[in-house]
Amino acid sequence: MMSPEHPDSTAGHPVPFGPFLLERRLAVGGSAEVYLARPRIGSRPAEHFVVKRLIHGLELDTAFEMLNREAELHQTVRHPNVVQVFGAGQVDGEPYLAMEYVQGCDLYRLLRRLEAEERTFAPEVAIHVARTVADALVAVHSARDETGHVLGLVHRDVTPSNVYLSLDGDIKLGDFGIARVTEPRARPLQPTIGLKGKFGYLSPEQIAGESFDHRADLFALTVILGEMLIGERIFPGSGQLAVLLAIRDGNIEPLQRKEKTLPPELYRICLRGLARDPAARFQSAAEFSEALRALEQPNPDERRGMLARWVVWASDSRQLVQKLQGQIRDSVERMRAVRIASASSEPPVAATLPPVSMPQPQGFQTVPVADRGSSRVRFAATGKVVENVGFPLLIEMVATGEVRGDDEVALLGEDFRRVRDVETLERHLMPSTTAMTARLFEVGVPDYQTSLTDESMLTVLARLRILEETGALFVERRDKAGQPRRKEIYVKDGRLLHVASSERDELLGEYLVRRGSLSRTELDAALARLTGEGGRLGDTLVSMGLVDAVDVFRAIRDQGRDRVAALCNWSTGVATFYRGTAPLRVGFPLDLDLASPMMAGVFMVSSGQPRALLPAGDSLVLPGPRAPAMASRRERGAAPLSLVSVQRLATEGLRLDDCLQRITAVRPAQGMRQITEKEAAAAFHVAHVLGWVSFEAAE
């Protein structure tokens, strides 16, 4: 309930707030409320401006630091296309931020209004908006502190809702609340922690948790440009995780579909700005601006006027309401017409007839209360039936291979069907348990097989990476109780595509609980709602707001890495490789460099002490038999920085201890982790397995 001091509850009367009068609330979201305000006395800092107040509940010191930092960053940027901030302060201990008021609407509102009307920006206006924001980013990225040092400022939230459009056609970039300073030589401002920004505009390197710089802002601006041009989102996907996958994989199918409707040079600019590799994008906002400026028509007043008219149109909520009301009326009239036509074409029904039982959609049949939430499983091999299987347990049994594709399930009271015919279950099958792959493997001959007592799993993974293999690797053994344990690793061009495991503690929910991203209670609540998301735990967690989509995205990637890494601790078992075999369907392709699970595997093999796997410290580190291949970018792949650094040091012929000291002494770039001695030792071991380095005893 709104407290009396809020403008929304004062029947239009301004509310005093320190030296200001708050006239009305403009927006609320995240951790702040935004109000239209005016000064109590005079006209400073402006006749009208915006006051941002943090929502109650945040720690006072932290809240003030957040707003003070935002004001400080804003004030380092002076540009006509950047929202001006007048300053931060406190009123009765409540922090606030005062900034320029842009009367009109944000770009997000205009885009959604155009979408509702099935219209798109004229290309010349889209170019004008994007070029103007690029000019604003030139000022942002070149901002300096009071000592003259470049801050290396990255906005991190270049999204349509932070591009403000005035009724006069002005364009301004605002909201530096999550901006980041990346230049270590500049005076440090209050840092921000973690990944920020709206997920649909994050760059691939941000999603992957890698270091990023100002080119992430240019990626986001290109996404905005593409949306203006085609009138829909650039990255396809029905959920947040699907969109993140599309960004990671560079899937811009909606834009590619509209290629013929766009000027060729403008389309090429979009492709360059959306490149997965930051080095392939525009390298500065100025370069991006110049590329767009070359396409602008010499009529700036016309573009500005057109934009102003659209802003006036989008700002008039009454027109939008009338549009929606008209659509609703049309829909109701059509429904009435259908009913009248149906009634006139059917014979009359006697009132004494019993009511007709309408068939329910498949998957939603009415079942006895006792049966709701439970299913029955019938195993094809034995005919055994297991009763009262809860849906979360059923998903677990399918995911770990206990229930296979040919087994049958009576899902939540339905009739028995084969598991591979039930979409919500089929996506969880271990790939080899589907009918297609099972038939293939039963008659096939493996291309490669080895015992883990003779060859370590690290060596097996190195072989897959070196030969850039594509296929399926099955790793199997029996535990102390004689129970079979199995993992399936699918690779494509030497990169990890997918990994399935029979280990229950390696399921996503358990993994998230172990890493502290989720409580056991929250996991249980999400499992209880699995049916609403088609059995997809990741989407369920995101929709419930329990875990951020990017955190789930990274957890699935790390889970795959750790599933493979755990195999490096297997000293017994058999690894069998079938070249060219792919899983039937993969919901989340990992696309992970095998060097990553190899590094993690070294820690498991060495019980967290990888130095014990290396020779004496006075041994010389020399180029290995495959060192020349390191000149190829393909060979380096996406290997961790520590691993690539090892090979570079090998050319100097240094002692191992000296190499370890050199790597750990390097000051990391902004956003990168310091390489620890343990990580460096693991990198040397993996580099040796890959043939990048060799060791020679000192004389």
XYZ file of C-alpha atoms in Angstrom:
699
model
C 0.000 0.000 0.000
C 1.322 3.434 -0.915
C 2.373 5.582 2.042
C 0.794 9.070 2.332
C 3.980 10.932 1.411
C 4.041 9.401 -2.075
C 2.745 11.683 -4.810
C 0.496 8.936 -6.177
C -1.727 9.132 -3.110
C -2.071 12.930 -2.761
C -4.719 13.552 -5.429
C -2.294 15.506 -7.573
C -0.815 17.663 -4.789
C 3.005 17.936 -4.812
C 4.833 16.389 -1.877
C 7.785 18.221 -0.275
C 11.066 16.328 -0.373
C 13.967 18.415 0.926
C 14.513 21.314 -1.507
C 12.166 19.701 -4.069
C 8.477 19.183 -4.691
C 7.669 15.728 -6.054
C 4.798 16.107 -8.503
C 4.165 12.538 -9.652
C 5.808 9.159 -9.893
C 7.066 8.366 -13.382
C 8.306 4.810 -12.939
C 9.207 2.127 -10.442
C 11.419 -0.887 -10.993
C 14.403 -2.732 -9.669
C 15.573 -0.897 -6.554
C 14.392 2.649 -7.301
C 11.395 4.896 -7.857
C 11.567 7.846 -10.251
C 9.591 11.058 -9.734
C 8.981 14.214 -11.695
C 10.038 17.114 -9.479
C 10.518 20.871 -9.403
C 12.463 23.120 -7.019
C 10.634 24.596 -4.039
C 12.268 27.959 -4.650
C 13.604 29.409 -7.908
C 14.434 27.384 -10.990
C 17.634 25.550 -10.079
C 18.833 23.044 -11.039
C 16.000 23.211 -13.636
C 12.332 24.081 -13.843
C 11.563 20.372 -13.965
C 13.856 17.446 -13.350
C 13.778 13.835 -12.209
C 14.463 12.565 -8.695
C 15.438 8.926 -8.239
C 14.747 7.544 -4.758
C 15.845 4.106 -3.667
C 13.110 1.781 -2.487
C 13.125 1.235 1.266
C 14.870 -1.891 2.493
C 18.386 -1.294 1.194
C 21.165 -0.629 3.689
C 21.523 3.147 3.991
C 25.272 3.405 3.440
C 25.168 1.060 0.473
C 22.159 2.877 -0.996
C 23.841 6.253 -0.809
C 27.067 4.873 -2.311
C 25.070 3.480 -5.241
C 23.421 6.791 -6.082
C 26.513 8.857 -5.340
C 28.563 6.644 -7.632
C 25.984 6.940 -10.409
C 26.063 10.730 -10.080
C 29.863 10.737 -10.081
C 30.034 8.661 -13.241
C 27.379 10.739 -14.997
C 29.242 13.940 -14.182
C 32.412 12.665 -15.854
C 30.486 12.594 -19.150
C 29.485 15.918 -20.665
C 27.665 15.485 -23.939
C 24.364 16.826 -25.355
C 23.172 13.262 -25.970
C 23.839 12.055 -22.424
C 21.340 12.718 -19.650
C 22.732 15.357 -17.303
C 22.908 14.545 -13.586
C 22.786 17.442 -11.161
C 23.969 15.557 -8.103
C 23.172 13.150 -5.290
C 22.233 13.828 -1.698
C 20.144 12.786 1.259
C 16.894 14.071 2.731
C 16.297 12.936 6.308
C 18.728 10.112 5.686
C 17.039 8.995 2.447
C 19.390 9.020 -0.586
C 18.312 10.582 -3.868
C 19.685 11.428 -7.296
C 18.581 14.512 -9.249
C 18.879 14.456 -13.028
C 17.650 16.016 -16.251
C 14.021 15.402 -17.235
C 13.494 14.298 -20.844
C 9.817 14.857 -21.607
C 8.655 12.191 -24.025
C 9.191 8.451 -23.817
C 11.979 5.913 -23.890
C 12.860 3.875 -26.962
C 11.449 0.720 -25.390
C 7.965 2.247 -25.258
C 8.199 3.442 -28.841
C 9.372 0.025 -30.071
C 6.554 -1.768 -28.287
C 4.005 0.722 -29.619
C 5.264 0.202 -33.169
C 5.173 -3.552 -32.606
C 1.537 -3.342 -31.483
C 0.729 -1.423 -34.669
C 2.806 -3.869 -36.775
C 5.031 -1.033 -37.954
C 8.805 -0.550 -38.049
C 11.194 2.371 -38.016
C 12.068 3.958 -41.324
C 15.711 2.951 -41.913
C 16.863 6.577 -41.973
C 15.343 7.208 -38.528
C 16.791 3.978 -37.102
C 20.220 5.000 -38.421
C 19.799 8.460 -36.904
C 18.909 7.094 -33.460
C 21.726 4.524 -33.427
C 24.305 7.014 -34.699
C 23.309 9.550 -32.035
C 23.625 6.949 -29.258
C 27.006 5.939 -30.708
C 28.101 9.579 -30.408
C 26.994 9.519 -26.769
C 29.039 6.360 -26.221
C 32.112 8.085 -27.658
C 31.850 10.488 -24.727
C 31.151 7.684 -22.254
C 34.079 5.525 -23.311
C 36.531 8.451 -23.356
C 35.438 9.912 -19.998
C 38.219 11.053 -17.660
C 38.381 11.595 -13.928
C 39.329 14.928 -12.352
C 43.022 14.055 -12.644
C 42.711 13.581 -16.406
C 43.052 9.797 -16.455
C 40.810 7.852 -18.842
C 38.336 5.813 -16.814
C 37.727 3.128 -19.419
C 34.025 3.493 -18.666
C 31.667 0.774 -19.913
C 27.953 1.596 -19.677
C 26.819 -2.079 -19.493
C 23.124 -1.229 -19.860
C 22.704 0.109 -23.390
C 19.096 -0.953 -23.839
C 15.984 0.663 -25.330
C 14.654 1.580 -21.878
C 17.766 3.718 -21.270
C 17.530 5.636 -24.558
C 15.294 8.639 -23.916
C 13.435 10.432 -26.715
C 12.020 13.916 -26.237
C 8.904 15.458 -27.745
C 11.263 17.700 -29.731
C 13.157 14.743 -31.247
C 16.176 14.843 -28.900
C 17.942 11.566 -28.117
C 19.744 10.994 -24.826
C 21.489 8.025 -23.200
C 20.955 7.684 -19.474
C 21.251 5.465 -16.397
C 24.856 4.861 -15.348
C 23.763 2.859 -12.320
C 25.640 -0.293 -13.345
C 28.440 1.273 -15.413
C 31.934 -0.068 -14.780
C 35.362 1.538 -14.722
C 37.899 -0.726 -16.453
C 41.089 1.357 -16.509
C 43.196 0.384 -13.466
C 45.341 3.534 -13.607
C 42.377 5.817 -13.041
C 41.223 6.697 -9.541
C 38.912 3.821 -8.592
C 35.260 4.683 -8.152
C 32.829 2.555 -6.187
C 32.910 -0.836 -7.993
C 29.941 -2.840 -9.132
C 29.812 -6.564 -8.637
C 28.528 -9.321 -10.891
C 26.928 -9.379 -14.293
C 24.441 -6.620 -14.976
C 22.280 -5.491 -17.845
C 19.142 -6.863 -19.469
C 19.818 -10.352 -20.743
C 18.665 -9.764 -24.340
C 21.382 -7.136 -24.890
C 24.339 -8.849 -23.221
C 27.303 -9.672 -25.423
C 28.519 -13.264 -25.826
C 31.604 -12.577 -23.692
C 29.458 -11.190 -20.859
C 27.241 -14.264 -20.893
C 30.278 -16.549 -20.835
C 31.720 -14.746 -17.817
C 34.792 -13.639 -19.760
C 36.464 -10.235 -19.582
C 34.748 -7.543 -21.625
C 35.240 -3.912 -22.520
C 33.517 -1.032 -24.350
C 32.835 -3.287 -27.351
C 30.087 -4.955 -25.288
C 28.241 -1.606 -25.386
C 28.613 -1.506 -29.175
C 27.194 -5.017 -29.421
C 24.153 -3.916 -27.395
C 23.675 -0.829 -29.572
C 23.722 -3.007 -32.697
C 21.008 -5.189 -31.168
C 18.912 -2.053 -30.681
C 19.578 -0.983 -34.280
C 18.477 -4.391 -35.551
C 15.282 -4.288 -33.493
C 14.405 -0.876 -34.890
C 14.970 -2.129 -38.447
C 12.964 -5.367 -38.345
C 10.397 -4.624 -35.622
C 11.166 -7.723 -33.565
C 13.838 -9.186 -31.315
C 17.120 -10.087 -32.995
C 17.815 -13.265 -31.032
C 15.106 -15.952 -31.249
C 13.911 -17.991 -28.311
C 10.778 -18.695 -26.311
C 12.517 -18.194 -22.964
C 15.448 -16.398 -21.422
C 17.781 -19.402 -21.585
C 16.954 -19.917 -25.263
C 17.737 -16.262 -25.990
C 21.068 -16.513 -24.145
C 21.939 -19.572 -26.230
C 21.081 -17.659 -29.403
C 23.392 -14.818 -28.342
C 26.227 -17.208 -27.513
C 25.862 -19.008 -30.843
C 25.374 -15.868 -32.926
C 21.897 -16.986 -34.002
C 20.364 -13.877 -35.602
C 17.848 -15.717 -37.770
C 15.115 -13.011 -37.472
C 17.511 -10.398 -38.865
C 18.812 -12.730 -41.580
C 15.238 -13.444 -42.628
C 14.698 -9.718 -43.296
C 18.007 -9.195 -45.121
C 16.355 -8.457 -48.498
C 14.292 -5.642 -46.980
C 17.348 -3.751 -45.690
C 19.949 -1.625 -47.489
C 22.938 -3.973 -48.087
C 25.497 -1.749 -46.364
C 23.253 -1.317 -43.327
C 22.832 -5.086 -43.086
C 26.620 -5.513 -43.233
C 27.005 -2.988 -40.415
C 24.601 -5.053 -38.307
C 26.508 -8.270 -39.012
C 29.778 -6.663 -38.006
C 28.336 -5.135 -34.846
C 26.857 -8.496 -33.798
C 30.033 -10.542 -34.331
C 30.677 -13.094 -31.570
C 34.356 -12.162 -31.446
C 34.855 -8.615 -30.105
C 37.890 -8.253 -32.377
C 35.606 -8.613 -35.422
C 33.258 -5.829 -34.295
C 33.655 -2.081 -34.560
C 36.562 -1.261 -32.299
C 35.249 2.077 -31.082
C 32.002 3.999 -30.838
C 33.513 6.625 -33.126
C 34.130 3.994 -35.828
C 30.576 2.725 -35.454
C 29.203 6.276 -35.638
C 31.159 7.054 -38.809
C 29.901 3.888 -40.508
C 26.315 4.923 -39.769
C 26.896 8.580 -40.646
C 27.960 7.542 -44.153
C 24.445 6.134 -44.666
C 22.524 9.113 -43.285
C 20.540 11.261 -45.657
C 21.366 15.009 -45.672
C 18.087 16.044 -44.035
C 18.597 16.020 -40.241
C 15.613 18.289 -39.544
C 13.301 15.875 -41.368
C 14.575 12.892 -39.379
C 14.297 14.795 -36.123
C 10.781 15.926 -37.001
C 9.671 12.399 -37.888
C 11.097 11.051 -34.626
C 9.383 13.842 -32.673
C 6.001 12.989 -34.217
C 6.461 9.334 -33.319
C 7.388 10.226 -29.737
C 4.237 12.352 -29.399
C 2.215 9.456 -30.798
C 3.866 6.864 -28.506
C 3.529 9.124 -25.456
C -0.250 9.381 -25.873
C -1.430 6.390 -23.882
C -5.047 7.155 -24.744
C -4.440 6.220 -28.380
C -2.901 2.914 -27.330
C -5.802 2.148 -24.993
C -8.267 2.942 -27.786
C -6.312 0.655 -30.126
C -6.423 -2.225 -27.625
C -10.095 -1.629 -26.877
C -10.827 -1.740 -30.614
C -8.940 -5.040 -30.942
C -10.874 -6.497 -28.013
C -14.200 -5.346 -29.465
C -13.323 -6.896 -32.832
C -12.399 -10.158 -31.139
C -15.642 -10.227 -29.135
C -17.719 -9.505 -32.245
C -16.008 -12.334 -34.125
C -16.678 -14.738 -31.261
C -20.355 -13.708 -31.210
C -20.600 -14.209 -34.965
C -19.144 -17.701 -34.670
C -21.620 -18.582 -31.908
C -24.586 -17.300 -33.939
C -23.433 -19.195 -37.042
C -22.924 -22.376 -35.028
C -26.328 -22.078 -33.373
C -28.092 -21.569 -36.689
C -26.418 -24.561 -38.353
C -27.011 -27.120 -35.576
C -30.307 -28.841 -34.770
C -31.957 -27.879 -31.487
C -30.967 -30.000 -28.497
C -33.592 -31.151 -26.024
C -33.206 -29.544 -22.631
C -33.626 -32.942 -20.997
C -30.422 -34.369 -22.495
C -27.510 -34.788 -20.052
C -24.665 -32.296 -20.394
C -22.024 -33.238 -22.931
C -18.628 -34.155 -21.463
C -16.102 -32.128 -23.448
C -12.800 -33.893 -24.235
C -9.827 -32.474 -22.342
C -6.566 -31.545 -24.114
C -3.953 -34.246 -23.933
C -1.933 -33.999 -20.728
C -4.749 -32.254 -18.806
C -7.272 -35.055 -18.240
C -9.175 -35.049 -14.990
C -7.773 -37.790 -12.766
C -8.722 -38.975 -9.303
C -7.303 -36.796 -6.577
C -5.198 -39.664 -5.274
C -3.490 -40.004 -8.665
C -2.625 -36.346 -9.190
C 1.118 -35.664 -9.150
C 2.052 -39.347 -9.497
C 2.719 -41.594 -12.479
C 3.295 -45.287 -13.217
C 6.322 -46.751 -14.977
C 6.369 -50.072 -16.850
C 9.802 -51.392 -17.831
C 9.948 -52.890 -21.327
C 12.590 -55.516 -20.516
C 10.847 -57.092 -17.492
C 7.236 -55.853 -17.590
C 7.636 -54.663 -13.988
C 5.357 -51.755 -13.021
C 6.382 -49.140 -10.455
C 3.473 -47.246 -8.902
C 3.161 -43.706 -7.506
C 6.222 -42.136 -9.112
C 6.258 -38.375 -8.558
C 7.021 -36.215 -11.571
C 10.375 -34.884 -10.245
C 11.509 -38.452 -9.488
C 10.350 -39.572 -12.935
C 12.453 -36.848 -14.567
C 15.419 -37.971 -12.477
C 14.987 -41.620 -13.470
C 14.846 -40.674 -17.152
C 17.822 -38.296 -16.962
C 20.056 -40.860 -15.265
C 19.150 -43.688 -17.653
C 17.181 -45.779 -15.139
C 14.139 -45.331 -17.381
C 14.827 -45.710 -21.090
C 13.106 -44.673 -24.292
C 11.303 -47.987 -24.831
C 9.955 -48.101 -21.280
C 6.371 -46.937 -20.788
C 4.873 -44.369 -18.465
C 1.300 -43.553 -17.447
C 1.943 -39.867 -16.902
C -0.205 -38.287 -14.186
C -3.061 -40.726 -14.727
C -2.922 -40.993 -18.530
C -2.679 -44.245 -20.489
C 0.707 -45.908 -20.898
C 2.937 -44.460 -23.613
C 6.564 -45.025 -24.520
C 8.840 -42.502 -22.857
C 10.342 -41.393 -26.159
C 6.818 -40.444 -27.325
C 6.261 -38.082 -24.370
C 7.919 -34.774 -25.231
C 8.357 -33.586 -21.636
C 10.273 -36.804 -20.856
C 11.988 -37.513 -24.173
C 14.166 -34.386 -23.897
C 15.691 -35.797 -20.674
C 16.673 -39.212 -22.062
C 20.340 -40.112 -22.074
C 21.047 -40.015 -25.819
C 22.090 -43.671 -26.016
C 18.769 -44.800 -24.525
C 16.763 -43.564 -27.510
C 15.740 -46.157 -30.056
C 17.771 -44.583 -32.852
C 21.133 -44.464 -31.103
C 20.618 -47.807 -29.354
C 20.133 -49.611 -32.674
C 23.135 -47.827 -34.112
C 25.476 -48.831 -31.301
C 24.265 -52.407 -31.012
C 25.404 -53.183 -34.544
C 28.324 -50.781 -34.757
C 31.997 -51.286 -34.096
C 33.741 -48.633 -31.977
C 36.407 -46.538 -33.651
C 38.424 -46.361 -30.473
C 38.395 -48.142 -27.123
C 40.711 -48.059 -24.141
C 40.856 -49.159 -20.538
C 41.269 -46.379 -17.993
C 43.769 -48.573 -16.147
C 46.050 -48.262 -19.187
C 45.287 -44.730 -20.333
C 44.129 -41.817 -18.188
C 40.960 -39.925 -18.951
C 43.059 -36.778 -19.393
C 44.872 -38.474 -22.247
C 41.578 -39.593 -23.787
C 40.234 -36.030 -23.689
C 43.478 -34.702 -25.132
C 43.132 -37.157 -28.020
C 39.609 -35.906 -28.784
C 40.790 -32.292 -28.739
C 43.961 -32.826 -30.766
C 42.201 -34.819 -33.497
C 39.207 -32.433 -33.462
C 36.933 -35.445 -33.216
C 33.174 -35.498 -33.719
C 31.276 -38.347 -32.119
C 30.217 -40.044 -28.891
C 32.460 -41.274 -26.086
C 30.914 -43.745 -23.628
C 32.717 -44.169 -20.310
C 31.505 -47.019 -18.097
C 32.504 -48.819 -14.913
C 30.949 -50.554 -11.889
C 31.055 -49.065 -8.419
C 31.968 -50.921 -5.232
C 28.422 -52.239 -4.955
C 28.611 -53.617 -8.481
C 26.173 -51.044 -9.880
C 26.887 -49.751 -13.386
C 27.921 -46.115 -13.735
C 27.962 -44.411 -17.085
C 28.626 -41.086 -18.742
C 28.139 -40.127 -22.351
C 30.290 -37.384 -23.850
C 29.415 -35.929 -27.241
C 31.979 -33.808 -29.046
C 31.912 -31.785 -32.235
C 35.155 -30.703 -33.895
C 37.008 -31.422 -30.675
C 34.688 -29.297 -28.517
C 32.340 -30.550 -25.822
C 28.763 -30.531 -27.135
C 26.824 -32.497 -24.527
C 27.401 -34.798 -21.574
C 24.858 -37.094 -19.912
C 25.430 -38.854 -16.624
C 23.836 -41.644 -14.607
C 24.925 -39.887 -11.394
C 21.967 -38.430 -9.481
C 24.118 -35.893 -7.637
C 25.179 -34.453 -11.010
C 21.678 -33.326 -11.953
C 21.218 -29.572 -12.379
C 19.203 -28.993 -9.214
C 21.717 -30.767 -7.002
C 24.537 -28.915 -8.717
C 22.917 -25.520 -8.035
C 22.365 -26.415 -4.383
C 26.004 -27.473 -3.967
C 27.338 -24.254 -5.430
C 25.072 -22.182 -3.189
C 22.903 -20.730 -5.957
C 19.772 -22.406 -4.625
C 18.501 -23.673 -1.283
C 17.093 -27.151 -0.813
C 13.675 -25.646 -0.054
C 13.757 -23.576 -3.250
C 14.747 -26.630 -5.289
C 11.861 -28.635 -3.855
C 9.461 -25.805 -4.718
C 10.779 -25.677 -8.302
C 10.553 -29.464 -8.704
C 6.923 -29.306 -7.612
C 6.225 -26.932 -10.508
C 8.132 -28.806 -13.219
C 5.023 -29.820 -15.132
C 4.181 -26.162 -15.767
C 7.451 -25.654 -17.666
C 7.383 -28.904 -19.623
C 9.856 -30.588 -17.294
C 12.601 -27.987 -17.846
C 14.133 -27.198 -14.471
C 16.223 -24.264 -15.716
C 13.195 -22.475 -17.188
C 11.194 -23.247 -14.043
C 13.845 -21.677 -11.800
C 13.997 -18.567 -13.984
C 10.218 -18.170 -14.196
C 9.949 -18.456 -10.399
C 12.645 -15.819 -9.964
C 14.789 -18.169 -7.875
C 17.890 -17.945 -10.071
C 18.872 -15.378 -12.699
C 18.807 -16.654 -16.284
C 22.501 -15.903 -16.808
C 23.380 -17.762 -13.588
C 21.407 -20.799 -14.798
C 23.075 -20.518 -18.194
C 26.544 -20.578 -16.640
C 25.588 -23.313 -14.179
C 24.519 -25.630 -17.021
C 27.825 -24.945 -18.782
C 29.856 -25.494 -15.598
C 27.835 -28.597 -14.770
C 28.831 -30.110 -18.120
C 32.468 -29.196 -17.515
C 32.465 -30.759 -14.034
C 30.696 -33.922 -15.210
C 33.571 -34.531 -17.607
C 36.207 -33.412 -15.101
C 34.944 -35.967 -12.555
C 35.811 -38.735 -15.020
C 39.489 -37.867 -14.648
C 39.258 -39.415 -11.180
C 38.159 -42.769 -12.596
C 41.108 -45.166 -12.478
C 39.063 -48.108 -13.775
C 36.496 -48.489 -16.506
C 36.307 -48.502 -20.281
C 36.101 -45.553 -22.673
C 34.581 -46.330 -26.086
C 34.397 -43.820 -28.937
C 32.016 -43.925 -31.919
C 33.070 -41.434 -34.567
C 30.351 -39.393 -36.286
C 27.624 -40.220 -33.786
C 25.550 -37.295 -32.526
C 22.860 -37.135 -29.824
C 19.304 -37.208 -31.116
C 18.477 -33.833 -29.582
C 20.372 -31.432 -27.331
C 18.435 -28.710 -25.577
C 21.537 -26.854 -24.411
C 24.634 -27.381 -26.606
C 27.661 -26.662 -24.396
C 30.168 -25.691 -27.117
C 32.983 -25.852 -24.549
C 36.715 -26.152 -25.136
C 37.830 -29.543 -23.744
C 40.802 -27.793 -22.158
C 38.394 -26.434 -19.530
C 37.251 -29.818 -18.096
C 40.833 -31.057 -18.447
C 42.032 -28.234 -16.176
C 39.269 -28.985 -13.671
C 40.072 -32.701 -13.931
C 43.693 -32.114 -12.901
C 42.494 -30.645 -9.603
C 40.396 -33.762 -8.964
C 43.195 -36.169 -9.865
C 45.631 -34.345 -7.598
C 43.159 -33.793 -4.726
C 43.555 -30.065 -5.208
C 47.364 -30.147 -5.276
C 48.318 -30.143 -8.997
C 51.950 -29.236 -8.187
C 52.417 -32.834 -7.054
C 51.874 -34.006 -10.651
C 54.826 -31.973 -11.982
C 58.536 -32.770 -11.953
C 61.087 -31.078 -9.679
C 61.212 -27.302 -9.667
C 64.624 -27.097 -11.299
C 63.395 -29.030 -14.371
C 63.526 -27.076 -17.591
C 60.315 -26.219 -19.440
C 60.793 -26.628 -23.190
C 58.539 -26.587 -26.263
C 56.688 -29.876 -26.659
C 56.204 -31.938 -29.840
C 53.020 -30.050 -30.684
C 54.316 -26.577 -29.791
C 54.374 -25.403 -33.447
C 50.610 -25.981 -33.634
C 50.141 -23.245 -31.034
C 50.683 -20.679 -33.778
C 47.199 -21.652 -34.968
C 44.309 -19.857 -33.340
C 42.247 -22.994 -33.827
C 44.718 -24.978 -31.719
C 44.578 -22.444 -28.901
C 40.790 -22.434 -29.116
C 39.167 -21.009 -25.999
C 41.770 -22.465 -23.662
C 42.160 -20.652 -20.317
C 44.678 -17.807 -20.274
C 46.883 -19.675 -17.819
C 47.191 -22.576 -20.260
C 48.113 -20.348 -23.195
C 50.661 -18.499 -21.017
C 52.441 -21.761 -20.233
C 53.259 -22.424 -23.875
C 54.622 -18.898 -24.341
C 57.062 -19.375 -21.456
C 58.276 -22.692 -22.878
C 60.172 -20.865 -25.614
C 62.450 -19.229 -23.000
C 63.860 -22.463 -21.557
C 63.278 -21.453 -17.937
C 63.191 -23.587 -14.806
C 59.730 -24.798 -13.790
C 59.756 -22.844 -10.514
C 60.692 -19.669 -12.391
C 57.845 -20.239 -14.854
C 55.325 -20.704 -12.053
C 56.538 -17.513 -10.412
C 56.364 -15.561 -13.669
C 52.746 -16.588 -14.388
C 51.459 -15.839 -10.903
C 53.245 -12.465 -10.787
C 51.482 -11.102 -13.881
C 49.016 -8.389 -12.971
C 45.650 -9.380 -14.448
C 43.777 -7.161 -16.861
C 40.621 -5.502 -15.579
C 37.877 -8.083 -15.137
C 40.327 -11.029 -15.153
C 41.271 -13.233 -12.198
C 44.748 -13.404 -10.756
C 46.327 -16.736 -11.790
C 47.087 -18.721 -8.638
C 50.018 -21.089 -8.235
C 47.634 -24.060 -8.211
C 46.002 -22.988 -11.467
C 49.412 -22.424 -13.042
C 50.541 -25.904 -11.971
C 47.375 -27.450 -13.454
C 47.999 -25.524 -16.671
C 51.530 -26.925 -16.967
C 50.239 -30.469 -16.530
C 47.492 -30.044 -19.158
C 49.947 -28.369 -21.544
C 52.226 -31.383 -21.165
C 49.362 -33.820 -21.890
C 48.459 -31.779 -24.987
C 52.065 -31.854 -26.169
C 52.518 -28.081 -25.954
C 55.400 -28.286 -23.468
C 57.914 -30.890 -22.328
C 60.051 -31.182 -19.215
C 63.748 -31.937 -19.109
C 65.720 -32.689 -15.970
C 68.291 -30.011 -15.142
C 71.897 -31.120 -15.387
